[in-house]
């Protein structure tokens, strides 16, 4: 294996992007993700890359759109209020079928909210926060090591499907220092980009990148193609961790940093003779429906824990489809749920 | 036999969709002639706006990208930064550039982004049927200023060239008009210079082109040309604001 370092989550995202071949970064400062930009600002000029501090998140995502048109690997990062501003561009990226990586290190909302961690942008990320029928591939790491691995993978997936791919983390992950082990060589998959607008060189017909067609039949055919692509992604790209689920009295659904807390709760519960499992979606879209379907047949109860007022729980309920009760526990405003709170909730559900 | 007139290679051989008397077609031709003369068709990427020319990507033979409303300068920035050896231009209307896209044009300009902007000022929103634009003249009647644009209610026409000329990142700024042959020839010279400035790596270049919109002005093409001369020329002073003597 390669180098093992102690690094901050946000810096690992930037380093991972560079290792994945990203040489173009456009962003606008916002806490708690600004270290991504600081790292890029330092490194990019040294490796022939581009770091550009845009005038707004709106401009940054449109720069991403432009760079993506040329076929290069490109990334932007922000936090909740900034991601709201990027939604126009994210929808255009979906419509024009461009590969791009968008990082959201979530903070508490709504509005200006606060700078402490939250998971209130789940709906925005997985249900298409911008206009039109589109999806982003959404990856939810739960450790600094996974921030690294999934950021590299995000670039491969974005290129493979020509899709906007989001890393959805929260302030805890972005700010935490943890050991990360880098590989000697990354698995960079190269995809032919003959659609790119990088100059005809008078050797081919012009390429056009657009998301508009005023002919409804043509526009519908584009939409059907998108839906077809989304179906393929749903079939092939689901990632999930099932932990301690077999024979569990109750299964908790949690993603990102909350899933780490739940793993500790599982140990606490074990000492009290309660068997708790965890389903941790790693792809939030596509959602690991099968895991929930499978355990819904045999598990007495589900509990979804989020740093939100209850968002992913809707997808859990859809997947469980009434076969078992699904409860919810959440904190908002930047408050991280404690292990004890979660354990108490589990016990109250199981009448223990 | 000597050829006295031919379609530029950079302009595709397809019918344009514009209204009779609209000057967008002239602008397309001038850009294409310049691209031909500079021999840069194969290394140019154009950015189409939101507005009547949203799909002018169909008309240019170079690679083309469609941008969201007002964001063409940001999109062009992304392209140009990824392709430092290529030529990039945006084509934008006055709603696109001077209202919704004000931040993007100002910051692309002040960064000295090596792109060329072709800015069509027809004093109105064409595509969405004749609403007030930032460049609409005082007392001009539009569908959203049915009693005329009033300074106390709607503010004043915006002077893009004068405003951008205050920014150090801009290398070439000129305002031209299309109301007669002489001015059309001047417009072409300005467009050519703007592209040459980019090719020489000097910084941001923009040409503002006073244009007509007969359909939304409610005039026939001839009347529209006359209206431009009588009403727009006094407000929008023609000429070079920056980079006239720049060596390229
Ligand atoms: C975000 C957004 N807002 C509004 C519109 C609607 N819209 C389309 S074109 C246009 C005005 C374009 O006017 P201008 O830039 O002057 O170009 P012209 O049509 O006159 O060539 C507007 C408001 C849109 N497409 N997107």
Coordinates of C-alpha atoms and ligand atoms in Angstrom, one line a residue:
Chain A
X1 CA 0.0 0.0 0.0
X2 CA 0.9 3.6 -0.3
X3 CA 1.5 6.6 1.9
X4 CA -0.4 6.9 5.2
X5 CA -1.1 10.4 6.4
X6 CA -3.1 12.3 9.0
X7 CA -5.2 14.7 7.1
X8 CA -8.3 16.9 7.3
X9 CA -11.3 15.6 5.4
X10 CA -11.6 18.7 3.2
X11 CA -8.0 18.5 2.2
X12 CA -8.3 14.9 1.4
X13 CA -11.2 15.7 -1.1
X14 CA -8.9 18.1 -2.9
X15 CA -5.9 15.7 -2.9
X16 CA -8.1 12.9 -4.1
X17 CA -9.4 15.0 -7.0
X18 CA -5.9 15.8 -8.0
X19 CA -4.9 12.2 -7.9
X20 CA -8.0 11.4 -10.0
X21 CA -6.6 13.7 -12.7
X22 CA -8.7 16.8 -11.9
X23 CA -6.7 19.9 -13.0
X24 CA -9.6 22.4 -13.0
X25 CA -11.3 23.7 -9.9
X26 CA -13.7 26.6 -9.7
X27 CA -15.2 27.6 -6.4
X28 CA -16.4 30.3 -4.0
X29 CA -15.5 30.4 -0.3
X30 CA -18.0 29.1 2.3
X31 CA -17.6 27.4 5.7
X32 CA -17.2 24.5 6.4
X33 CA -15.6 23.4 3.1
X34 CA -13.2 26.3 2.4
X35 CA -10.1 24.1 3.0
X36 CA -10.9 22.4 -0.3
X37 CA -10.3 25.7 -2.1
X38 CA -7.2 26.5 0.0
X39 CA -5.6 23.2 -0.9
X40 CA -6.5 23.6 -4.6
X41 CA -5.1 27.2 -4.6
X42 CA -1.8 26.0 -3.3
X43 CA -1.4 22.8 -5.4
X44 CA -3.0 23.6 -8.8
X45 CA -0.4 26.2 -9.9
X46 CA 2.4 23.7 -9.1
X47 CA 1.0 21.0 -11.3
X48 CA -0.1 23.0 -14.3
X49 CA -3.7 23.0 -13.1
X50 CA -6.3 25.8 -12.8
X51 CA -7.7 27.1 -9.5
X52 CA -10.1 30.0 -10.0
X53 CA -12.0 31.8 -7.2
X54 CA -15.2 32.7 -9.0
X55 CA -17.4 35.8 -8.2
X56 CA -20.2 33.5 -7.0
X57 CA -21.3 29.9 -6.9
X58 CA -23.5 30.6 -9.9
X59 CA -20.4 31.6 -11.9
X60 CA -18.3 28.7 -10.4
X61 CA -20.8 26.0 -11.6
X62 CA -21.0 27.6 -15.0
X63 CA -17.2 27.6 -15.3
X64 CA -17.4 23.9 -14.3
X65 CA -19.9 23.5 -17.1
X66 CA -17.6 25.2 -19.6
X67 CA -14.5 23.2 -18.6
X68 CA -16.5 20.0 -18.7
X69 CA -17.5 20.8 -22.3
X70 CA -13.9 20.5 -23.3
X71 CA -13.6 17.0 -21.8
X72 CA -11.3 17.8 -18.8
X73 CA -12.0 16.5 -15.3
X74 CA -13.4 19.3 -13.3
X75 CA -14.7 19.9 -9.8
X76 CA -16.4 22.5 -7.6
X77 CA -17.1 22.4 -3.9
X78 CA -19.4 24.3 -1.6
X79 CA -21.7 24.1 1.3
X80 CA -25.5 24.2 1.5
X81 CA -26.3 27.9 0.6
X82 CA -23.8 27.8 -2.2
X83 CA -25.2 24.5 -3.5
X84 CA -28.6 26.1 -3.7
X85 CA -27.0 28.8 -6.0
X86 CA -25.4 26.1 -8.1
X87 CA -28.7 24.3 -8.9
X88 CA -29.3 26.1 -12.2
X89 CA -25.9 24.9 -13.4
X90 CA -26.4 21.4 -12.0
X91 CA -29.7 21.1 -14.0
X92 CA -27.9 22.4 -17.2
X93 CA -25.1 19.9 -16.6
X94 CA -27.7 17.1 -16.4
X95 CA -29.5 18.4 -19.5
X96 CA -26.3 18.7 -21.5
X97 CA -25.0 15.4 -20.1
X98 CA -21.7 16.6 -18.9
X99 CA -19.4 14.9 -16.4
X100 CA -18.6 17.0 -13.3
X101 CA -17.9 16.4 -9.7
X102 CA -19.8 18.6 -7.2
X103 CA -18.9 18.5 -3.5
X104 CA -21.4 19.6 -0.8
X105 CA -20.1 19.7 2.7
X106 CA -23.5 20.3 4.4
X107 CA -24.2 22.8 7.1
X108 CA -27.3 23.6 9.0
X109 CA -30.2 25.5 7.3
X110 CA -32.6 26.7 6.1
X111 CA -31.5 30.1 5.0
X112 CA -28.1 31.2 6.2
X113 CA -28.6 28.6 9.0
X114 CA -25.4 27.9 10.7
X115 CA -21.9 26.6 10.0
X116 CA -22.3 23.4 12.1
X117 CA -22.9 20.0 10.5
X118 CA -26.2 18.9 9.2
X119 CA -27.8 16.6 6.6
X120 CA -30.6 18.8 5.5
X121 CA -29.8 18.8 1.8
X122 CA -30.6 15.1 1.2
X123 CA -33.8 16.0 -0.7
X124 CA -32.0 18.6 -2.7
X125 CA -29.2 16.1 -3.6
X126 CA -31.2 13.0 -4.4
X127 CA -34.5 14.3 -5.7
X128 CA -33.0 16.9 -8.1
X129 CA -32.6 20.3 -6.5
X130 CA -32.8 22.0 -9.8
X131 CA -35.5 22.1 -12.4
X132 CA -36.5 19.2 -14.7
X133 CA -36.5 15.4 -14.5
X134 CA -32.9 14.7 -13.7
X135 CA -30.7 12.8 -11.2
X136 CA -27.2 13.2 -9.9
X137 CA -25.2 10.3 -8.7
X138 CA -24.8 11.0 -5.0
X139 CA -22.0 9.4 -2.9
X140 CA -22.0 9.7 0.9
X141 CA -18.6 8.9 2.5
X142 CA -18.4 8.2 6.3
X143 CA -14.7 8.6 6.9
X144 CA -11.7 10.5 5.7
X145 CA -10.5 7.3 4.0
X146 CA -13.8 7.0 2.2
X147 CA -13.7 10.7 1.2
X148 CA -10.6 9.8 -0.6
X149 CA -11.8 6.7 -2.3
X150 CA -15.2 7.9 -3.2
X151 CA -13.9 11.2 -4.6
X152 CA -11.6 9.3 -7.0
X153 CA -14.5 7.1 -7.9
X154 CA -16.8 10.1 -8.4
X155 CA -14.6 11.2 -11.4
X156 CA -14.8 7.7 -13.0
X157 CA -18.5 7.5 -12.5
X158 CA -19.1 11.1 -13.8
X159 CA -17.1 10.2 -17.0
X160 CA -18.6 6.8 -17.4
X161 CA -22.2 8.1 -17.4
X162 CA -21.7 11.7 -18.4
X163 CA -23.4 12.8 -15.2
X164 CA -23.1 15.3 -12.4
X165 CA -21.8 13.3 -9.4
X166 CA -22.1 14.7 -5.9
X167 CA -20.0 14.0 -2.9
X168 CA -22.5 14.6 0.0
X169 CA -20.7 15.0 3.3
X170 CA -21.2 17.2 6.3
X171 CA -19.2 19.6 8.3
X172 CA -18.0 16.9 10.7
X173 CA -16.4 14.9 7.9
X174 CA -14.9 17.9 6.2
X175 CA -13.3 19.2 9.4
X176 CA -12.2 16.0 11.0
X177 CA -8.6 14.8 11.0
X178 CA -8.1 11.2 10.4
X179 CA -5.6 8.8 9.0
X180 CA -5.8 8.2 5.3
X181 CA -3.9 5.7 3.2
X182 CA -3.3 6.8 -0.4
X183 CA -2.7 4.2 -3.1
X184 CA 0.5 4.3 -5.1
X185 CA -1.5 4.5 -8.2
X186 CA -5.1 5.5 -8.7
X187 CA -7.6 3.6 -10.7
X188 CA -8.3 6.2 -13.3
X189 CA -10.6 5.0 -16.1
X190 CA -10.3 6.8 -19.4
X191 CA -13.4 7.3 -21.4
X192 CA -13.5 8.5 -25.1
X193 CA -14.9 12.0 -25.2
X194 CA -15.5 12.5 -28.9
X195 CA -18.5 14.8 -27.9
X196 CA -16.2 17.4 -26.4
X197 CA -16.1 21.0 -27.8
X198 CA -12.3 21.4 -28.0
X199 CA -12.0 22.7 -31.5
X200 CA -12.8 20.9 -34.8
X201 CA -9.3 21.4 -36.0
X202 CA -11.0 21.3 -39.4
X203 CA -11.0 17.5 -39.2
X204 CA -14.6 16.8 -38.1
X205 CA -18.0 18.4 -38.1
X206 CA -18.7 20.8 -35.2
X207 CA -19.7 19.5 -31.8
X208 CA -22.6 21.2 -30.1
X209 CA -23.3 21.0 -26.4
X210 CA -26.8 22.2 -25.5
X211 CA -29.7 21.3 -23.3
X212 CA -32.5 22.9 -25.3
X213 CA -34.7 21.7 -28.1
X214 CA -38.0 23.4 -28.9
X215 CA -39.3 20.3 -30.6
X216 CA -41.2 18.3 -28.0
X217 CA -40.7 15.0 -29.7
X218 CA -36.9 15.5 -29.7
X219 CA -36.9 16.8 -26.2
X220 CA -38.9 13.9 -25.0
X221 CA -36.4 11.5 -26.7
X222 CA -33.6 13.2 -24.8
X223 CA -35.5 12.8 -21.6
X224 CA -36.1 9.1 -22.3
X225 CA -32.4 8.7 -23.0
X226 CA -31.6 10.3 -19.6
X227 CA -34.1 8.0 -17.9
X228 CA -32.6 5.0 -19.6
X229 CA -29.2 6.0 -18.3
X230 CA -30.6 6.5 -14.8
X231 CA -32.0 3.0 -15.0
X232 CA -28.6 1.6 -15.9
X233 CA -27.0 3.4 -13.0
X234 CA -29.7 2.1 -10.6
X235 CA -29.0 -1.4 -11.8
X236 CA -25.2 -1.2 -11.7
X237 CA -23.9 1.4 -9.2
X238 CA -25.7 0.9 -5.9
X239 CA -23.3 0.8 -3.0
X240 CA -24.2 0.0 0.5
X241 CA -22.7 -1.3 3.8
X242 CA -24.8 -3.8 5.7
X243 CA -23.4 -4.1 9.2
X244 CA -24.6 -6.6 11.8
X245 CA -27.9 -6.9 10.1
X246 CA -28.5 -10.7 10.2
X247 CA -30.7 -11.6 13.1
X248 CA -31.0 -8.0 14.3
X249 CA -33.9 -6.9 16.4
X250 CA -33.8 -3.5 14.8
X251 CA -31.9 -2.1 11.9
X252 CA -30.8 1.5 11.8
X253 CA -30.5 3.4 8.5
X254 CA -28.0 6.2 8.6
X255 CA -25.4 7.7 6.2
X256 CA -22.2 9.7 6.5
X257 CA -20.9 10.8 9.9
X258 CA -24.2 9.7 11.6
X259 CA -23.5 6.1 10.6
X260 CA -20.3 6.2 12.6
X261 CA -22.2 7.2 15.7
X262 CA -24.6 4.4 15.1
X263 CA -21.8 1.8 14.9
X264 CA -20.9 2.8 18.5
X265 CA -24.5 2.6 19.5
X266 CA -24.5 -1.0 18.2
X267 CA -21.7 -1.9 20.6
X268 CA -23.5 -0.2 23.5
X269 CA -26.7 -2.1 22.6
X270 CA -24.9 -5.4 22.4
X271 CA -23.8 -5.0 26.0
X272 CA -27.5 -4.7 27.0
X273 CA -28.3 -7.8 25.0
X274 CA -30.0 -5.9 22.1
X275 CA -29.0 -6.8 18.6
X276 CA -28.9 -3.8 16.3
X277 CA -27.9 -3.7 12.7
X278 CA -27.0 -0.8 10.3
X279 CA -27.8 -0.3 6.7
X280 CA -25.5 2.5 5.5
X281 CA -26.3 3.7 2.0
X282 CA -23.1 4.8 0.3
X283 CA -24.9 5.8 -2.8
X284 CA -27.9 7.9 -1.7
X285 CA -28.9 7.9 -5.4
X286 CA -29.2 5.2 -6.5
X287 CA -30.7 4.2 -3.2
X288 CA -30.0 0.7 -1.9
X289 CA -33.6 -0.4 -2.1
X290 CA -32.7 -4.1 -2.2
X291 CA -31.0 -4.1 1.2
X292 CA -34.1 -2.7 2.8
X293 CA -36.5 -5.0 0.9
X294 CA -34.4 -8.0 2.0
X295 CA -34.3 -7.2 5.7
X296 CA -37.9 -5.9 5.8
X297 CA -39.0 -9.5 5.6
X298 CA -37.1 -10.6 8.7
X299 CA -36.5 -7.5 10.9
X300 CA -39.0 -6.3 13.5
X301 CA -38.3 -2.6 13.1
X302 CA -36.3 0.1 11.4
X303 CA -35.0 3.4 12.7
X304 CA -33.7 6.1 10.5
X305 CA -31.3 8.6 12.2
X306 CA -30.3 11.8 10.4
X307 CA -29.1 15.2 11.2
X308 CA -32.3 16.5 9.6
X309 CA -36.0 16.7 10.4
X310 CA -36.5 13.5 8.4
X311 CA -35.5 13.2 4.8
X312 CA -33.9 9.9 3.9
X313 CA -36.5 8.3 6.1
X314 CA -38.9 8.8 3.2
X315 CA -36.8 6.6 1.0
X316 CA -36.4 4.0 3.7
X317 CA -40.2 3.9 4.1
X318 CA -40.7 3.5 0.3
X319 CA -38.1 0.7 0.3
X320 CA -39.5 -1.1 3.4
X321 CA -43.0 -0.6 1.8
X322 CA -45.0 -1.1 5.0
X323 CA -43.5 -4.5 5.8
X324 CA -42.1 -3.2 9.1
X325 CA -42.5 -0.1 11.1
X326 CA -40.0 2.7 10.3
X327 CA -39.2 5.2 13.1
X328 CA -37.2 8.4 12.9
X329 CA -34.8 10.2 15.1
X330 CA -33.1 13.4 14.1
X331 CA -31.4 16.5 15.3
X332 CA -31.2 19.8 13.4
X333 CA -29.6 23.2 13.7
X334 CA -26.1 21.8 13.7
X335 CA -26.6 19.4 16.7
X336 CA -25.1 16.0 16.4
X337 CA -27.2 13.2 17.9
X338 CA -25.5 11.5 20.8
X339 CA -25.0 7.7 21.2
X340 CA -27.2 7.7 24.3
X341 CA -30.1 9.5 22.6
X342 CA -30.0 7.0 19.8
X343 CA -29.8 4.0 22.2
X344 CA -32.8 5.4 24.2
X345 CA -34.8 5.7 21.0
X346 CA -34.0 2.1 20.0
X347 CA -35.0 0.9 23.5
X348 CA -38.3 2.8 23.4
X349 CA -39.1 1.3 20.0
X350 CA -38.4 -2.2 21.2
X351 CA -40.0 -1.6 24.6
X352 CA -36.8 -2.4 26.5
Chain B
X1 CA -14.6 34.7 -63.3
X2 CA -13.8 36.6 -60.2
X3 CA -15.8 35.7 -57.1
X4 CA -17.2 38.9 -55.6
X5 CA -19.5 37.5 -53.0
X6 CA -19.5 34.2 -51.1
X7 CA -20.7 32.7 -47.9
X8 CA -18.0 32.5 -45.3
X9 CA -16.9 29.0 -44.5
X10 CA -17.5 29.5 -40.8
X11 CA -21.2 30.2 -41.4
X12 CA -23.1 27.0 -42.0
X13 CA -25.3 26.8 -45.1
X14 CA -28.6 26.7 -43.3
X15 CA -31.6 29.1 -43.1
X16 CA -31.5 31.4 -40.1
X17 CA -34.7 31.6 -38.0
X18 CA -34.6 35.3 -37.3
X19 CA -37.5 37.8 -38.0
X20 CA -37.3 39.9 -41.2
X21 CA -35.1 42.9 -40.7
X22 CA -33.4 41.5 -37.6
X23 CA -29.7 42.4 -37.5
X24 CA -28.6 39.2 -35.7
X25 CA -28.0 37.7 -39.2
X26 CA -25.6 40.5 -40.1
X27 CA -23.7 40.0 -36.9
X28 CA -23.4 36.2 -37.6
X29 CA -22.0 36.9 -41.0
X30 CA -19.5 39.4 -39.7
X31 CA -18.2 37.1 -37.0
X32 CA -17.9 34.3 -39.6
X33 CA -16.0 36.4 -42.1
X34 CA -13.6 37.4 -39.3
X35 CA -13.1 33.7 -38.3
X36 CA -12.4 32.9 -41.9
X37 CA -10.0 35.7 -42.4
X38 CA -8.1 34.8 -39.2
X39 CA -8.1 31.1 -40.1
X40 CA -9.3 30.1 -36.6
X41 CA -12.5 28.1 -37.3
X42 CA -10.9 24.8 -36.2
X43 CA -9.6 26.3 -33.0
X44 CA -12.5 28.4 -31.9
X45 CA -15.3 27.6 -29.5
X46 CA -18.4 29.8 -29.4
X47 CA -20.8 30.2 -26.6
X48 CA -24.5 30.8 -27.4
X49 CA -26.7 32.8 -24.9
X50 CA -30.3 32.7 -23.8
X51 CA -32.2 35.0 -26.1
X52 CA -33.2 35.0 -29.7
X53 CA -29.8 33.6 -30.6
X54 CA -30.0 30.7 -28.1
X55 CA -29.5 28.2 -30.9
X56 CA -27.0 30.1 -33.1
X57 CA -24.8 27.1 -32.4
X58 CA -26.6 25.7 -35.5
X59 CA -25.2 28.5 -37.6
X60 CA -21.5 28.5 -36.8
X61 CA -19.1 25.8 -38.1
X62 CA -16.9 25.9 -35.1
X63 CA -17.6 24.0 -31.9
X64 CA -20.4 25.5 -30.0
X65 CA -21.7 25.5 -26.4
X66 CA -25.1 26.7 -25.2
X67 CA -25.0 28.6 -21.8
X68 CA -27.7 29.4 -19.3
X69 CA -29.1 32.9 -19.2
X70 CA -26.3 35.5 -18.6
X71 CA -23.6 32.9 -17.7
X72 CA -21.9 32.8 -21.1
X73 CA -18.8 34.7 -19.8
X74 CA -18.4 32.1 -16.9
X75 CA -18.9 29.2 -19.3
X76 CA -16.4 30.8 -21.7
X77 CA -14.0 31.2 -18.8
X78 CA -14.2 27.5 -18.0
X79 CA -13.6 26.6 -21.7
X80 CA -10.7 29.1 -22.1
X81 CA -9.0 28.0 -18.9
X82 CA -9.2 24.4 -20.0
X83 CA -8.1 25.2 -23.5
X84 CA -5.5 28.0 -23.2
X85 CA -4.5 27.7 -26.9
X86 CA -7.9 28.1 -28.4
X87 CA -10.1 31.1 -29.2
X88 CA -13.4 31.5 -27.3
X89 CA -16.2 34.0 -28.0
X90 CA -19.6 34.7 -26.4
X91 CA -22.6 36.0 -28.2
X92 CA -25.0 37.8 -25.9
X93 CA -28.0 40.1 -25.9
X94 CA -28.6 43.0 -23.7
X95 CA -30.9 41.2 -21.3
X96 CA -28.4 38.3 -21.1
X97 CA -25.3 40.4 -20.6
X98 CA -26.5 43.6 -18.9
X99 CA -29.3 42.3 -16.6
X100 CA -29.1 38.7 -15.4
X101 CA -25.5 38.2 -16.4
X102 CA -24.0 41.5 -15.1
X103 CA -21.9 39.8 -12.4
X104 CA -20.4 37.3 -14.9
X105 CA -19.5 39.9 -17.6
X106 CA -18.0 42.3 -15.1
X107 CA -15.9 39.6 -13.4
X108 CA -14.8 38.0 -16.7
X109 CA -13.7 41.5 -17.8
X110 CA -11.9 42.4 -14.6
X111 CA -10.1 39.1 -14.6
X112 CA -8.9 40.0 -18.1
X113 CA -10.3 36.7 -19.2
X114 CA -8.9 36.0 -22.7
X115 CA -12.3 35.8 -24.4
X116 CA -14.2 38.0 -26.9
X117 CA -17.7 39.0 -26.3
X118 CA -20.1 40.1 -29.1
X119 CA -22.7 42.1 -27.3
X120 CA -25.9 42.8 -29.3
X121 CA -27.8 45.8 -27.9
X122 CA -31.3 46.1 -29.4
X123 CA -32.7 48.0 -26.4
X124 CA -35.2 45.3 -25.7
X125 CA -35.8 41.6 -24.8
X126 CA -36.5 40.0 -28.2
X127 CA -37.0 36.3 -27.4
X128 CA -39.6 36.8 -24.6
X129 CA -41.6 39.4 -26.7
X130 CA -40.4 42.9 -26.1
X131 CA -40.0 43.5 -22.4
X132 CA -37.8 46.3 -21.0
X133 CA -34.1 45.6 -21.2
X134 CA -31.4 47.4 -19.1
X135 CA -30.5 49.2 -22.3
X136 CA -34.1 50.3 -23.1
X137 CA -34.2 54.1 -23.7
X138 CA -36.0 56.5 -21.5
X139 CA -39.6 56.9 -22.7
X140 CA -39.3 53.8 -24.9
X141 CA -42.5 51.7 -24.8
X142 CA -42.1 48.0 -24.2
X143 CA -44.5 45.3 -23.0
X144 CA -43.3 45.9 -19.4
X145 CA -43.1 49.7 -19.7
X146 CA -46.4 50.2 -21.6
X147 CA -46.3 53.9 -20.6
X148 CA -42.6 54.3 -21.5
X149 CA -39.5 53.7 -19.4
X150 CA -39.4 56.3 -16.6
X151 CA -36.2 57.1 -14.8
X152 CA -37.9 57.4 -11.4
X153 CA -39.6 54.0 -11.8
X154 CA -37.3 52.0 -14.0
X155 CA -33.9 53.6 -13.7
X156 CA -31.7 54.6 -16.6
X157 CA -30.2 52.8 -19.7
X158 CA -27.0 51.1 -18.8
X159 CA -23.8 51.9 -20.7
X160 CA -21.9 48.7 -20.8
X161 CA -18.8 49.8 -22.7
X162 CA -18.3 52.9 -20.5
X163 CA -18.7 50.8 -17.4
X164 CA -16.3 48.0 -18.5
X165 CA -13.8 50.5 -19.7
X166 CA -13.1 51.4 -16.0
X167 CA -11.8 47.9 -15.4
X168 CA -8.1 47.2 -15.8
X169 CA -8.6 43.7 -17.1
X170 CA -10.3 44.9 -20.3
X171 CA -8.0 45.2 -23.4
X172 CA -10.4 46.2 -26.2
X173 CA -13.8 47.9 -26.0
X174 CA -15.7 49.4 -28.9
X175 CA -19.3 50.3 -29.7
X176 CA -20.4 50.0 -33.3
X177 CA -23.7 50.1 -35.2
X178 CA -25.3 48.4 -38.1
X179 CA -27.5 51.2 -39.6
X180 CA -25.6 51.6 -42.9
X181 CA -22.8 50.0 -45.0
X182 CA -20.1 52.2 -43.6
X183 CA -21.0 51.3 -40.0
X184 CA -21.3 47.6 -40.9
X185 CA -17.8 47.7 -42.2
X186 CA -16.6 49.5 -39.0
X187 CA -18.4 46.8 -37.0
X188 CA -16.5 44.1 -38.8
X189 CA -13.2 45.9 -38.2
X190 CA -14.0 46.1 -34.5
X191 CA -14.9 42.4 -34.3
X192 CA -11.7 41.5 -36.1
X193 CA -9.6 43.6 -33.8
X194 CA -11.4 42.1 -30.8
X195 CA -10.5 38.6 -31.9
X196 CA -6.9 39.6 -32.7
X197 CA -6.6 41.1 -29.2
X198 CA -7.5 37.7 -27.8
X199 CA -5.2 35.9 -30.2
X200 CA -2.4 38.2 -29.0
X201 CA -3.2 37.2 -25.4
X202 CA -3.9 40.8 -24.4
X203 CA -7.0 40.3 -22.3
X204 CA -10.7 40.7 -22.4
X205 CA -12.3 42.2 -25.6
X206 CA -15.9 43.2 -26.3
X207 CA -17.7 44.8 -29.2
X208 CA -21.2 46.3 -28.5
X209 CA -23.3 46.3 -31.6
X210 CA -26.3 48.6 -31.8
X211 CA -29.0 46.5 -33.5
X212 CA -32.6 46.6 -34.4
X213 CA -35.6 44.5 -33.4
X214 CA -38.3 45.4 -35.8
X215 CA -40.8 42.8 -34.5
X216 CA -40.7 44.0 -30.9
X217 CA -40.2 47.7 -31.7
X218 CA -43.4 47.4 -33.8
X219 CA -41.7 48.9 -36.9
X220 CA -40.8 47.7 -40.3
X221 CA -37.1 47.1 -41.0
X222 CA -36.5 50.4 -42.6
X223 CA -38.3 52.4 -39.9
X224 CA -36.3 50.4 -37.4
X225 CA -33.0 51.4 -38.9
X226 CA -34.2 55.0 -38.8
X227 CA -35.3 54.6 -35.2
X228 CA -31.9 53.3 -34.2
X229 CA -30.2 56.3 -35.8
X230 CA -32.5 58.8 -34.3
X231 CA -32.9 57.4 -30.8
X232 CA -30.1 55.0 -30.0
X233 CA -27.1 56.9 -31.5
X234 CA -27.6 60.0 -29.3
X235 CA -27.6 57.8 -26.1
X236 CA -25.0 55.2 -27.1
X237 CA -22.0 57.0 -28.4
X238 CA -20.2 55.0 -31.1
X239 CA -16.4 54.6 -31.0
X240 CA -13.5 53.0 -29.3
X241 CA -13.3 53.0 -25.5
X242 CA -10.1 51.0 -25.1
X243 CA -7.4 49.3 -27.0
X244 CA -7.7 51.3 -30.3
X245 CA -3.9 51.5 -30.7
X246 CA -3.1 48.1 -29.2
X247 CA -0.4 46.3 -31.2
X248 CA -1.8 42.9 -32.2
Ligands
LIG1 C1 -33.1 32.0 -15.9 C2 -33.9 32.5 -17.0 N1 -34.7 33.5 -16.8 C3 -35.5 34.0 -17.8 C4 -35.5 33.3 -19.0 C5 -36.4 33.8 -20.1 N2 -35.8 34.6 -21.2 C6 -35.4 34.0 -22.3 S1 -34.7 35.0 -23.4 C7 -34.8 36.3 -22.4 C8 -34.4 37.7 -22.7 C9 -33.3 37.8 -23.7 O1 -33.2 39.1 -24.1 P1 -31.8 39.6 -24.8 O2 -30.7 39.1 -24.0 O3 -31.9 41.0 -24.9 O4 -31.7 38.9 -26.2 P2 -32.6 39.0 -27.5 O5 -33.7 38.0 -27.3 O6 -33.1 40.4 -27.6 O7 -31.7 38.6 -28.6 C10 -35.5 35.9 -21.2 C11 -35.8 36.8 -20.1 C12 -34.7 32.2 -19.2 N3 -34.7 31.5 -20.3 N4 -33.9 31.8 -18.1

